[in-house]
Short mmCIF file of C-alpha atoms and ligand atoms in Angstrom, two decimals:
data_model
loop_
_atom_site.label_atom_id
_atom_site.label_comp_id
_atom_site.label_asym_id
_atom_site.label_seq_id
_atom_site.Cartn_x
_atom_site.Cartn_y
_atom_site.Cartn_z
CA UNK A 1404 61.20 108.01 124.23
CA UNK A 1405 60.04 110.29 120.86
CA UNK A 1406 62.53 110.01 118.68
CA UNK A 1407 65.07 112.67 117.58
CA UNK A 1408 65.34 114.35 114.40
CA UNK A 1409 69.01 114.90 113.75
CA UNK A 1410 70.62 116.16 110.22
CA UNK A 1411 74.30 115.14 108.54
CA UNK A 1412 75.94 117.42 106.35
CA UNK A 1413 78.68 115.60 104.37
CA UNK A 1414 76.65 112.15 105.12
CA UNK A 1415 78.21 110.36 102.09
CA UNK A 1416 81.29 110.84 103.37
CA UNK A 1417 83.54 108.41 105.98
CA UNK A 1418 82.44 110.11 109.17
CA UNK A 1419 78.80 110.81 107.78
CA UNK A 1420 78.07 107.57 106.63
CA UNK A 1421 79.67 105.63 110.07
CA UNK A 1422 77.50 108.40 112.45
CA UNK A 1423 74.97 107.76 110.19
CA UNK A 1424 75.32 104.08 111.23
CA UNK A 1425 75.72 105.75 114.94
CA UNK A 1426 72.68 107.54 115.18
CA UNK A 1427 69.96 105.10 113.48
CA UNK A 1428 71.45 102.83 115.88
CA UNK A 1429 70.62 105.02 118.74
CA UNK A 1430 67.26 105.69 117.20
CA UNK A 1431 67.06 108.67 115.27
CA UNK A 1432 65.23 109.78 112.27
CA UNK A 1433 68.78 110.63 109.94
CA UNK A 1434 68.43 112.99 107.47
CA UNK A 1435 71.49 114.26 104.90
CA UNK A 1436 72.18 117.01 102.98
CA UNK A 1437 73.48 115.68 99.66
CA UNK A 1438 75.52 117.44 96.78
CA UNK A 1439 74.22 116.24 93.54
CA UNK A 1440 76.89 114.24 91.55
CA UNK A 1441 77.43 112.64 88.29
CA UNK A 1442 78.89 109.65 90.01
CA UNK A 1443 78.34 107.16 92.70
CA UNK A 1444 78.91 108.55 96.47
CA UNK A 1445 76.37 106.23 98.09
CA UNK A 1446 78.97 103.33 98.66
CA UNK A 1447 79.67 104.15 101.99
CA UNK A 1448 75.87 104.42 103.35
CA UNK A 1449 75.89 100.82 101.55
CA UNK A 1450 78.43 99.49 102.79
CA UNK A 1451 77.18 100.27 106.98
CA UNK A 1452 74.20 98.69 105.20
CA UNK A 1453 72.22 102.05 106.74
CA UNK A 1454 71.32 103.66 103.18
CA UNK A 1455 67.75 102.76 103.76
CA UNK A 1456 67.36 104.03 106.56
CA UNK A 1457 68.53 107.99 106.28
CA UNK A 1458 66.72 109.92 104.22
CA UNK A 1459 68.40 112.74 101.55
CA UNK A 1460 67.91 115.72 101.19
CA UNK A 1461 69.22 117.43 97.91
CA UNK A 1462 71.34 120.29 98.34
CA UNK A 1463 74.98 121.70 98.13
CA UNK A 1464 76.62 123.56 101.32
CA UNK A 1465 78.02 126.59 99.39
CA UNK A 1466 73.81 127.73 98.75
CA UNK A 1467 72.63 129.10 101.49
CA UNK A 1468 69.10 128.75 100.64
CA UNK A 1469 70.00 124.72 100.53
CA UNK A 1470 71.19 124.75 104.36
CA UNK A 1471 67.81 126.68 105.14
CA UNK A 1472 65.96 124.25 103.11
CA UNK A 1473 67.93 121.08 105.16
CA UNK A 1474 67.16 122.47 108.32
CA UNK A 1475 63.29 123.26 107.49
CA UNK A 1476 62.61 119.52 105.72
CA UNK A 1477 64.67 117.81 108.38
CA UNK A 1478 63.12 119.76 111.49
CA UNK A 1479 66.37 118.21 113.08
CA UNK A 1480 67.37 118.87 116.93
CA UNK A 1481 70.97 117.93 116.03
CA UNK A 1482 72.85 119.11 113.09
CA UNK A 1483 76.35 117.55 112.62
CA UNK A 1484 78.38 119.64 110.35
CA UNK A 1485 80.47 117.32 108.43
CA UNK A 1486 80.71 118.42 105.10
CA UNK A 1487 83.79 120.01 103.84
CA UNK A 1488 86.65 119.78 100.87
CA UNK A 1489 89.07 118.08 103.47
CA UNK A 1490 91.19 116.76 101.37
CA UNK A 1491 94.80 118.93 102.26
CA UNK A 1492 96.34 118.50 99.67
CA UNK A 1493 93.75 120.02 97.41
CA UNK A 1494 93.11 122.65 99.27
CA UNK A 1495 96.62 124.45 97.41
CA UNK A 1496 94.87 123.86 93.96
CA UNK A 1497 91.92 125.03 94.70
CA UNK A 1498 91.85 127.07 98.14
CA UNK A 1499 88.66 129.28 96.97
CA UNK A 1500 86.73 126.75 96.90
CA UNK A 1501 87.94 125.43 99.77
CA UNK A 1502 87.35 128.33 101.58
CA UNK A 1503 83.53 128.13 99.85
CA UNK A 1504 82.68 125.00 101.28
CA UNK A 1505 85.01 124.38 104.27
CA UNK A 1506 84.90 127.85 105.57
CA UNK A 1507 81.16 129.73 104.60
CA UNK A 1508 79.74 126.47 104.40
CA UNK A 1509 79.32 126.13 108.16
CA UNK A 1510 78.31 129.92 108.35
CA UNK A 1511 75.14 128.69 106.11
CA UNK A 1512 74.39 126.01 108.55
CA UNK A 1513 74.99 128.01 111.55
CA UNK A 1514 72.43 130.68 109.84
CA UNK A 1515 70.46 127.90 108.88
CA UNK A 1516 70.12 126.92 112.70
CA UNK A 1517 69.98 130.49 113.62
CA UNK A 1518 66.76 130.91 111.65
CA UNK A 1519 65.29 127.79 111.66
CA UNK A 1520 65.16 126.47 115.33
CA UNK A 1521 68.13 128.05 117.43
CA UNK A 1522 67.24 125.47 119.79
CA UNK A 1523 68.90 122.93 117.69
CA UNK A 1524 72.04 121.70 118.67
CA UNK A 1525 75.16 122.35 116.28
CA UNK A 1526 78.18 120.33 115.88
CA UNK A 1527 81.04 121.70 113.40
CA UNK A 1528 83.85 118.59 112.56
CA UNK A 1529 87.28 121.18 113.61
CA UNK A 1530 90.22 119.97 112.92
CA UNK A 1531 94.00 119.21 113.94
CA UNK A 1532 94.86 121.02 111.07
CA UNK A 1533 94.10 124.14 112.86
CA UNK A 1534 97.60 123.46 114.92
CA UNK A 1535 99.24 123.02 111.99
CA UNK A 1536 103.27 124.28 112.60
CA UNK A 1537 102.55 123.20 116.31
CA UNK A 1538 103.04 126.20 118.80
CA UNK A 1539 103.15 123.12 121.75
CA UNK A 1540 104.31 119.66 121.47
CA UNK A 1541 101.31 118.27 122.62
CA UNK A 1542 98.20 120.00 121.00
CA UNK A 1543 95.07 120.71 123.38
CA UNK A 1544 92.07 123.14 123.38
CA UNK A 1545 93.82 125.92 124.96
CA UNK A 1546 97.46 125.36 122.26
CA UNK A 1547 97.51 128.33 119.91
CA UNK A 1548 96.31 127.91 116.22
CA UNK A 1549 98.95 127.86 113.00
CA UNK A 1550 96.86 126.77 110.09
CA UNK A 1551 99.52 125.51 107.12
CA UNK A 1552 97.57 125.37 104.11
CA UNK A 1553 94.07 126.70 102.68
CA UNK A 1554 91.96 124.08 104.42
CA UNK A 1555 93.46 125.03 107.94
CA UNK A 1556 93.08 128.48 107.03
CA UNK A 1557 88.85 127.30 105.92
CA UNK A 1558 88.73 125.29 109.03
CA UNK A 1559 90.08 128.02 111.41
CA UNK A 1560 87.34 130.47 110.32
CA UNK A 1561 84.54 127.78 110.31
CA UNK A 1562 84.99 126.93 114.26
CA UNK A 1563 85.33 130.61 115.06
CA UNK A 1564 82.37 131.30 113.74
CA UNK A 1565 81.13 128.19 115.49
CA UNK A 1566 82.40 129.84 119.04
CA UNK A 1567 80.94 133.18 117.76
CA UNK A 1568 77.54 131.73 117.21
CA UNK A 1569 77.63 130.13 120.64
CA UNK A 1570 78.51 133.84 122.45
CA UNK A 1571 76.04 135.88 120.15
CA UNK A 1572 73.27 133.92 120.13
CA UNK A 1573 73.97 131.29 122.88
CA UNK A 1574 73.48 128.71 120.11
CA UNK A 1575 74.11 124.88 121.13
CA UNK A 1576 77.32 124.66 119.16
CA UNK A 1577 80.03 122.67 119.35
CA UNK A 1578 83.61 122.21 117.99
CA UNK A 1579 85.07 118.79 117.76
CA UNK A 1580 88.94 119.48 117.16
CA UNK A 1581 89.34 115.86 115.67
CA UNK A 1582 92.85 114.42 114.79
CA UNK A 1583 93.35 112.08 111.48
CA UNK A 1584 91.20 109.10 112.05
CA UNK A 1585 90.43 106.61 109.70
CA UNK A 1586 88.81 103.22 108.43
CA UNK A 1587 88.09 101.10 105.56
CA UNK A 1588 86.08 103.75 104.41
CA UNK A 1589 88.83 106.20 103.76
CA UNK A 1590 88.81 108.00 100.60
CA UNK A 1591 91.34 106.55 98.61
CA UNK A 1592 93.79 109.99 98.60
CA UNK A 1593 94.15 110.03 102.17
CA UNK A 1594 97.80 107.99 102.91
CA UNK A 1595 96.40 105.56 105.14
CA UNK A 1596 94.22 103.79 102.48
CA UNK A 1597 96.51 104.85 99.66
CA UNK A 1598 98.94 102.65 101.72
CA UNK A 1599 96.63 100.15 102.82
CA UNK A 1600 95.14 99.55 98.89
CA UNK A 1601 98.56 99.36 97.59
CA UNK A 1602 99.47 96.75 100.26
CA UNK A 1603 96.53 94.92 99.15
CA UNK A 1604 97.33 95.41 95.34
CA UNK A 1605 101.41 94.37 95.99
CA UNK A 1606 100.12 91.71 97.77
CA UNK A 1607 97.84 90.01 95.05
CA UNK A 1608 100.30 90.75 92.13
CA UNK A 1609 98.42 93.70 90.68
CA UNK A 1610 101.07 96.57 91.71
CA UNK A 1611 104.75 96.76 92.23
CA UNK A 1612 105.68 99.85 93.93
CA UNK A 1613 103.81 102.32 96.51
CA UNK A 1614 104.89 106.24 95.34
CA UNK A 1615 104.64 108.64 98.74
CA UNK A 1616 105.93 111.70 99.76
CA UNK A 1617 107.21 112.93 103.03
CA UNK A 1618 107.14 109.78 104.78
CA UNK A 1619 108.60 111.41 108.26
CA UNK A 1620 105.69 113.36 108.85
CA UNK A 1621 104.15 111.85 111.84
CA UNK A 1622 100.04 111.84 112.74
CA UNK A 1623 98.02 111.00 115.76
CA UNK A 1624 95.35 108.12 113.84
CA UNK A 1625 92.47 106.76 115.28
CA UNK A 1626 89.64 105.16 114.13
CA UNK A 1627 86.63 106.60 112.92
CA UNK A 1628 83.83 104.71 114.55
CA UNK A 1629 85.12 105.69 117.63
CA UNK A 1630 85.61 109.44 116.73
CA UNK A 1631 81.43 109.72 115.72
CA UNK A 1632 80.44 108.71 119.37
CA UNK A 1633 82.65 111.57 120.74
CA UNK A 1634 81.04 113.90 118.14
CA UNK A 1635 77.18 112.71 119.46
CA UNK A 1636 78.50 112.81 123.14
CA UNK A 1637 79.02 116.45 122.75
CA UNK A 1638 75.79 117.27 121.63
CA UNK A 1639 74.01 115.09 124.91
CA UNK A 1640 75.91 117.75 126.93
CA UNK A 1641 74.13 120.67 128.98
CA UNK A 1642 77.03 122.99 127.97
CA UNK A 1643 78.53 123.48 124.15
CA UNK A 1644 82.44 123.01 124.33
CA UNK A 1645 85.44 122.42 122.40
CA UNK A 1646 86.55 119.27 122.64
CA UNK A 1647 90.08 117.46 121.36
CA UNK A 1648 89.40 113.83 119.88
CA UNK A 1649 92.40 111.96 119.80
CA UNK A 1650 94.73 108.92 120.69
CA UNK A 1651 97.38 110.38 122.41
CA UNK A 1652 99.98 108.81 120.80
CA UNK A 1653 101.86 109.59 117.36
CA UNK A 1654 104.03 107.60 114.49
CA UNK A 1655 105.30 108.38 111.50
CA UNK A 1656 103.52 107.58 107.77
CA UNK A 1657 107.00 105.39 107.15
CA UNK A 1658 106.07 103.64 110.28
CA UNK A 1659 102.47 103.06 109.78
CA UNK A 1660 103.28 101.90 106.10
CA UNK A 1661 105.70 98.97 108.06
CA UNK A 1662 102.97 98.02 110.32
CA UNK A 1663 100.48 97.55 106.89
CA UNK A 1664 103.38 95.62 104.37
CA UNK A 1665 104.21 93.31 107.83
CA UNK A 1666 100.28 92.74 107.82
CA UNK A 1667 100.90 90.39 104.99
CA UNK A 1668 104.17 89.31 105.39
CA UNK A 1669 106.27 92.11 103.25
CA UNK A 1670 108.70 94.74 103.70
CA UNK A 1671 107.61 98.69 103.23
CA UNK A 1672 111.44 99.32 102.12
CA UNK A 1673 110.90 96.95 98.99
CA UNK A 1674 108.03 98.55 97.52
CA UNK A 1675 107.75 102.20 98.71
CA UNK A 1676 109.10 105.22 96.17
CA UNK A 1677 109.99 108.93 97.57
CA UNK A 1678 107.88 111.01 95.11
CA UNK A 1679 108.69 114.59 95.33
CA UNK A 1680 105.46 115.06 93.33
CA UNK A 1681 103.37 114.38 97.08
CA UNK A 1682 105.50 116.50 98.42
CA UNK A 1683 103.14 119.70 100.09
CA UNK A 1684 103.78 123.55 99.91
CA UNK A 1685 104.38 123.77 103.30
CA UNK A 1686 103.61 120.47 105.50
CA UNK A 1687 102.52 120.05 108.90
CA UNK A 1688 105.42 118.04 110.19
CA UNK A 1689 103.94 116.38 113.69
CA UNK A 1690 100.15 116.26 115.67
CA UNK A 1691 99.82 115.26 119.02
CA UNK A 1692 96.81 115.83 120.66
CA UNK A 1693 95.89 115.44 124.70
CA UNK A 1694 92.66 113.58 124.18
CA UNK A 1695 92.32 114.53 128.35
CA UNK A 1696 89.66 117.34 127.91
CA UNK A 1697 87.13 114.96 126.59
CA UNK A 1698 87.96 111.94 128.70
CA UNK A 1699 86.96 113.85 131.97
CA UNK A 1700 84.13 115.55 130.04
CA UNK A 1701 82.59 112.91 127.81
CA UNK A 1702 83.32 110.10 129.39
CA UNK A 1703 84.74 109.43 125.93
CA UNK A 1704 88.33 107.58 124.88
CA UNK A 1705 89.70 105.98 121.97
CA UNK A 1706 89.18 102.02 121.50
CA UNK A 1707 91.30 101.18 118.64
CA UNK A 1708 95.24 101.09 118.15
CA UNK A 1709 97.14 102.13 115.27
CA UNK A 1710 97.79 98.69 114.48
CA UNK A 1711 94.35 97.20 114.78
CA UNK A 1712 92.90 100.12 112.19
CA UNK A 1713 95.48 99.25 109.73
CA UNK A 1714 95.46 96.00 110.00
CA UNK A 1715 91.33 96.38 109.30
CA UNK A 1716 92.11 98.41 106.80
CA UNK A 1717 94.32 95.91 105.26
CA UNK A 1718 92.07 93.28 105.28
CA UNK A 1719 88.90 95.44 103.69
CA UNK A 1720 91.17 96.44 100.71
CA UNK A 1721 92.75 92.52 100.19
CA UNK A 1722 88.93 91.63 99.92
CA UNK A 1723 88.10 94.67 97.82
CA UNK A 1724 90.93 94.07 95.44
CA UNK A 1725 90.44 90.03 95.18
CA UNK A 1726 86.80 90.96 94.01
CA UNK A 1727 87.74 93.48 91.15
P1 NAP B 454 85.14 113.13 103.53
O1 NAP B 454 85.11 111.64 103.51
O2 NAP B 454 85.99 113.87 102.56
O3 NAP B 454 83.61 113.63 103.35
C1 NAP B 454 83.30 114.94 103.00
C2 NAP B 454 81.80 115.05 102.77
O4 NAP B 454 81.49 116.40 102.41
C3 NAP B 454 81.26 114.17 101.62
O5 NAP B 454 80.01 113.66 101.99
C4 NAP B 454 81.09 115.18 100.49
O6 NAP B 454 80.10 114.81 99.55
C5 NAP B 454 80.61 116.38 101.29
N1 NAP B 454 80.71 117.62 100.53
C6 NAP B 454 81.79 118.15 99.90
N2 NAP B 454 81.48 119.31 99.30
C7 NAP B 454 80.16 119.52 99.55
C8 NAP B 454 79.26 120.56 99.21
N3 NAP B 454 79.65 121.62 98.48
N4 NAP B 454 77.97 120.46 99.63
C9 NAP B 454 77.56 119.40 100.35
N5 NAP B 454 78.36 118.38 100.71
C10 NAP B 454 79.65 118.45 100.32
O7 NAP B 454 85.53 113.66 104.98
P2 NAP B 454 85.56 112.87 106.39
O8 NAP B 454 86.88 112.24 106.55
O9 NAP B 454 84.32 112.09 106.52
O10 NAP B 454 85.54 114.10 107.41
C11 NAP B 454 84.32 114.66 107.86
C12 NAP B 454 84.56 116.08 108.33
O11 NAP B 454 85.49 116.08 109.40
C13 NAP B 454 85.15 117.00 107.27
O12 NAP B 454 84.64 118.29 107.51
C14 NAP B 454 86.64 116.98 107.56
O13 NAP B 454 87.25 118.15 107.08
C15 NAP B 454 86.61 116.89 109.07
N6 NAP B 454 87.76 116.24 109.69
C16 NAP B 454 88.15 115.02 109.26
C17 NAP B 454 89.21 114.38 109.89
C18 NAP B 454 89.67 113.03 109.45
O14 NAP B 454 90.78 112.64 109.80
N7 NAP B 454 88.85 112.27 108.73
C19 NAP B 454 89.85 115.01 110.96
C20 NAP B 454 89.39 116.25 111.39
C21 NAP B 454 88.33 116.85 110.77
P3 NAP B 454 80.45 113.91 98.25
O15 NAP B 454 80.50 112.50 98.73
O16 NAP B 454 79.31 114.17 97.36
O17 NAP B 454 81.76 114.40 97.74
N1 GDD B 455 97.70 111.99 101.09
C1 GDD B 455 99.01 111.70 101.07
N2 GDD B 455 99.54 111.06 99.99
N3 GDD B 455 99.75 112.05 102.14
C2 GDD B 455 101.07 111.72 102.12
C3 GDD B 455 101.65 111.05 101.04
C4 GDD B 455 100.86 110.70 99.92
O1 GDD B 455 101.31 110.13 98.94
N4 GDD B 455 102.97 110.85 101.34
C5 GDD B 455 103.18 111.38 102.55
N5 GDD B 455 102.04 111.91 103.03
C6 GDD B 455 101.89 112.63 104.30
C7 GDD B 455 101.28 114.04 104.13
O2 GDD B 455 102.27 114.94 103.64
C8 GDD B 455 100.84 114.30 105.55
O3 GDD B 455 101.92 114.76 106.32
C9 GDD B 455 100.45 112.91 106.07
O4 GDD B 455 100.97 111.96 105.13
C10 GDD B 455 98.93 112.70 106.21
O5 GDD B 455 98.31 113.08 104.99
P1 GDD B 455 96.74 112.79 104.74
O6 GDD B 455 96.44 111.37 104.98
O7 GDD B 455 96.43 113.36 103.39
O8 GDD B 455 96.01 113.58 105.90
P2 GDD B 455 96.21 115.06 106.49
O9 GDD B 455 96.86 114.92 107.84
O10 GDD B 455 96.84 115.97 105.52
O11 GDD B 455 94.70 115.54 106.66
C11 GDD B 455 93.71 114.68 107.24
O12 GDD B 455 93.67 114.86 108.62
C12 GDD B 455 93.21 116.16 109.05
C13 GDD B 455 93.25 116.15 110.58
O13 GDD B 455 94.54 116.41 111.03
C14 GDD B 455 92.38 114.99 106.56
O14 GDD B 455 91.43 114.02 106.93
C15 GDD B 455 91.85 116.36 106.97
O15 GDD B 455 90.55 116.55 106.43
C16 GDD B 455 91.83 116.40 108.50
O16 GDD B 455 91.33 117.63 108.94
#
């Protein structure tokens, strides 16, 4: 079989750089948009040892021109749409920007696709922050939307444009409504790996405390080399869909942080700080999601329990730390 052309946005990042992994596994010719910085962001395409095998493409998501150019370069027949200022809390400081990237960012691709080869197939990374204050206690494709900050709000316009792309111009276009999932490739902000570094730090004698905020909010967390098949799965499909990705199952940070401190033999309760400075404007207290859409669908469910991520997670940041 030829193989397929397919193009990352946001390929530096944790999901880009494992479905980066993904697809040049599955024989593709990977191409990725990437933003020009005055710093490293090529660790994670290292560290899946895949970096020479995708091939950039310089170019920032807020230019237009940029997507056009992406889409023209890569002569891709899947675009993944991962690129986005998905950070939460962020998103307060700086929600116009936010809304640049996260939001009209995939209207560029979308155009991009629109005008390049409308054939291609489009996948835009959704979000459970689109549930945000959660109108049902289990979250699923047809549970009403309530973003809670500026990057719900980004994200909420970015995959209805997605669905409006698909009904005005029967684009291939997909939404994957993910839920938190993460790795040892977590940006450091996120509170999984801000737990699981600390842990790591406590545990080798190079930190004392762990400072968090609201420790009772409670996330469904999977892990994300099992969230980038479900992404490629939807693009094999005849029909573009919306699709929840999730475990089905929820726990609280506090709980997840006693699950990483046990991990090497510690308690959470004598190292972690309530810091009212992590506190958020408004927080999204509980996500659920029924993960049952995309088992019947896809074929697709998720491999990895809370405590086997963290535990991973644990593990990658004791060996990054011992190194520094
Ligand atoms: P991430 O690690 O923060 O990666 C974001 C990527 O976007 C990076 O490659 C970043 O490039 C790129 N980017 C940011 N601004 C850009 C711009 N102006 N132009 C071009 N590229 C830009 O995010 P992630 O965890 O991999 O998530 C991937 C996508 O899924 C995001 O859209 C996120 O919002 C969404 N999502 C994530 C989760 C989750 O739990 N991880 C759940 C649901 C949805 P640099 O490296 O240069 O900064
Ligand atoms: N980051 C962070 N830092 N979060 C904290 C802290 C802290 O010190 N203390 C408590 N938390 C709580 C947050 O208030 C939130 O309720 C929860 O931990 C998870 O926070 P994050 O890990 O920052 O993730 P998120 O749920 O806000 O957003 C992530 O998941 C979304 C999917 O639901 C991001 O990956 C988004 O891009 C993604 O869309």
């Amino acid at each position: 079989m030829a193989s397929k052309n397919a193009l990352i946005t946001g390929i530096t990042g944790q999901d880009g750089a494992y479905l980066a992994r993904l697809l040049v596994d599955k024989g593709y010719q990977v191409f990725g948009l990437h933003a020009r910085r005055s710093t490293d962001t090529l660790w994670r395409l290292r560290y899946l040892d895949v970096l020479d095998q995708v091939q950039l493409i310089d170019g920032d998501l807020c230019d237009q021109g940029s997507a056009i150019r992406a889409m023209q370069k890569s002569q891709a027949v899947e675009v993944y749409n991962l690129a986005a200022q998905s950070f939460v809390g962020t998103s307060w400081e700086q929600p116009a920007l936010t809304g640049q990237v996260t939001g009209l960012g995939a209207t560029h691709m979308l155009e991009a696709v629109r005008i390049v080869n409308p054939q291609a197939r489009f996948y835009q990374a959704s979000t459970s922050e689109m549930f945000g204050l959660i109108q049902e206690t289990v979250q699923s494709e047809t549970t009403p939307f309530y973003p809670r900050s500026p990057y719900g709000a980004a994200k909420l316009y970015a995959h209805w444009m997605t669905v409006n792309y698909r009904e005005s111009f029967n684009l291939h276009a997909s939404s994957g409504i993910l839920f938190n999932h993460e790795s040892p490739l977590r940006g450091i902000e996120f509170v999984t790996r801000k737990v699981t570094d600390a842990v790591a730090r406590i545990k080798l004698g190079k930190a004392k405390e762990l400072r968090l905020g609201n420790i009772d909010a409670k996330r469904d967390w999977g892990f994300a080399g099992d969230y980038v098949e479900a992404m490629w799965l939807m693009l094999q499909q005849d029909t573009p869909d919306d699709y929840v990705v999730a475990t089905g199952t929820t726990t609280t940070v506090r709980d997840m942080c006693r699950i990483a401190f046990a991990h090497v033999g510690l308690n959470h309760e004598d190292h972690v700080v309530i810091d009212p400075r992590f506190y958020r404007p408004a927080e999204v207290d509980v996500l659920l999601g029924n993960p049952g859409k995309a088992e019947a669908k896809l074929g697709w469910k998720a491999k990895t329990d809370l405590e086997t991520l963290i535990t991973m997670m644990v593990d990658a940041d004791l060996a990054r730390v011992a190194k520094e």
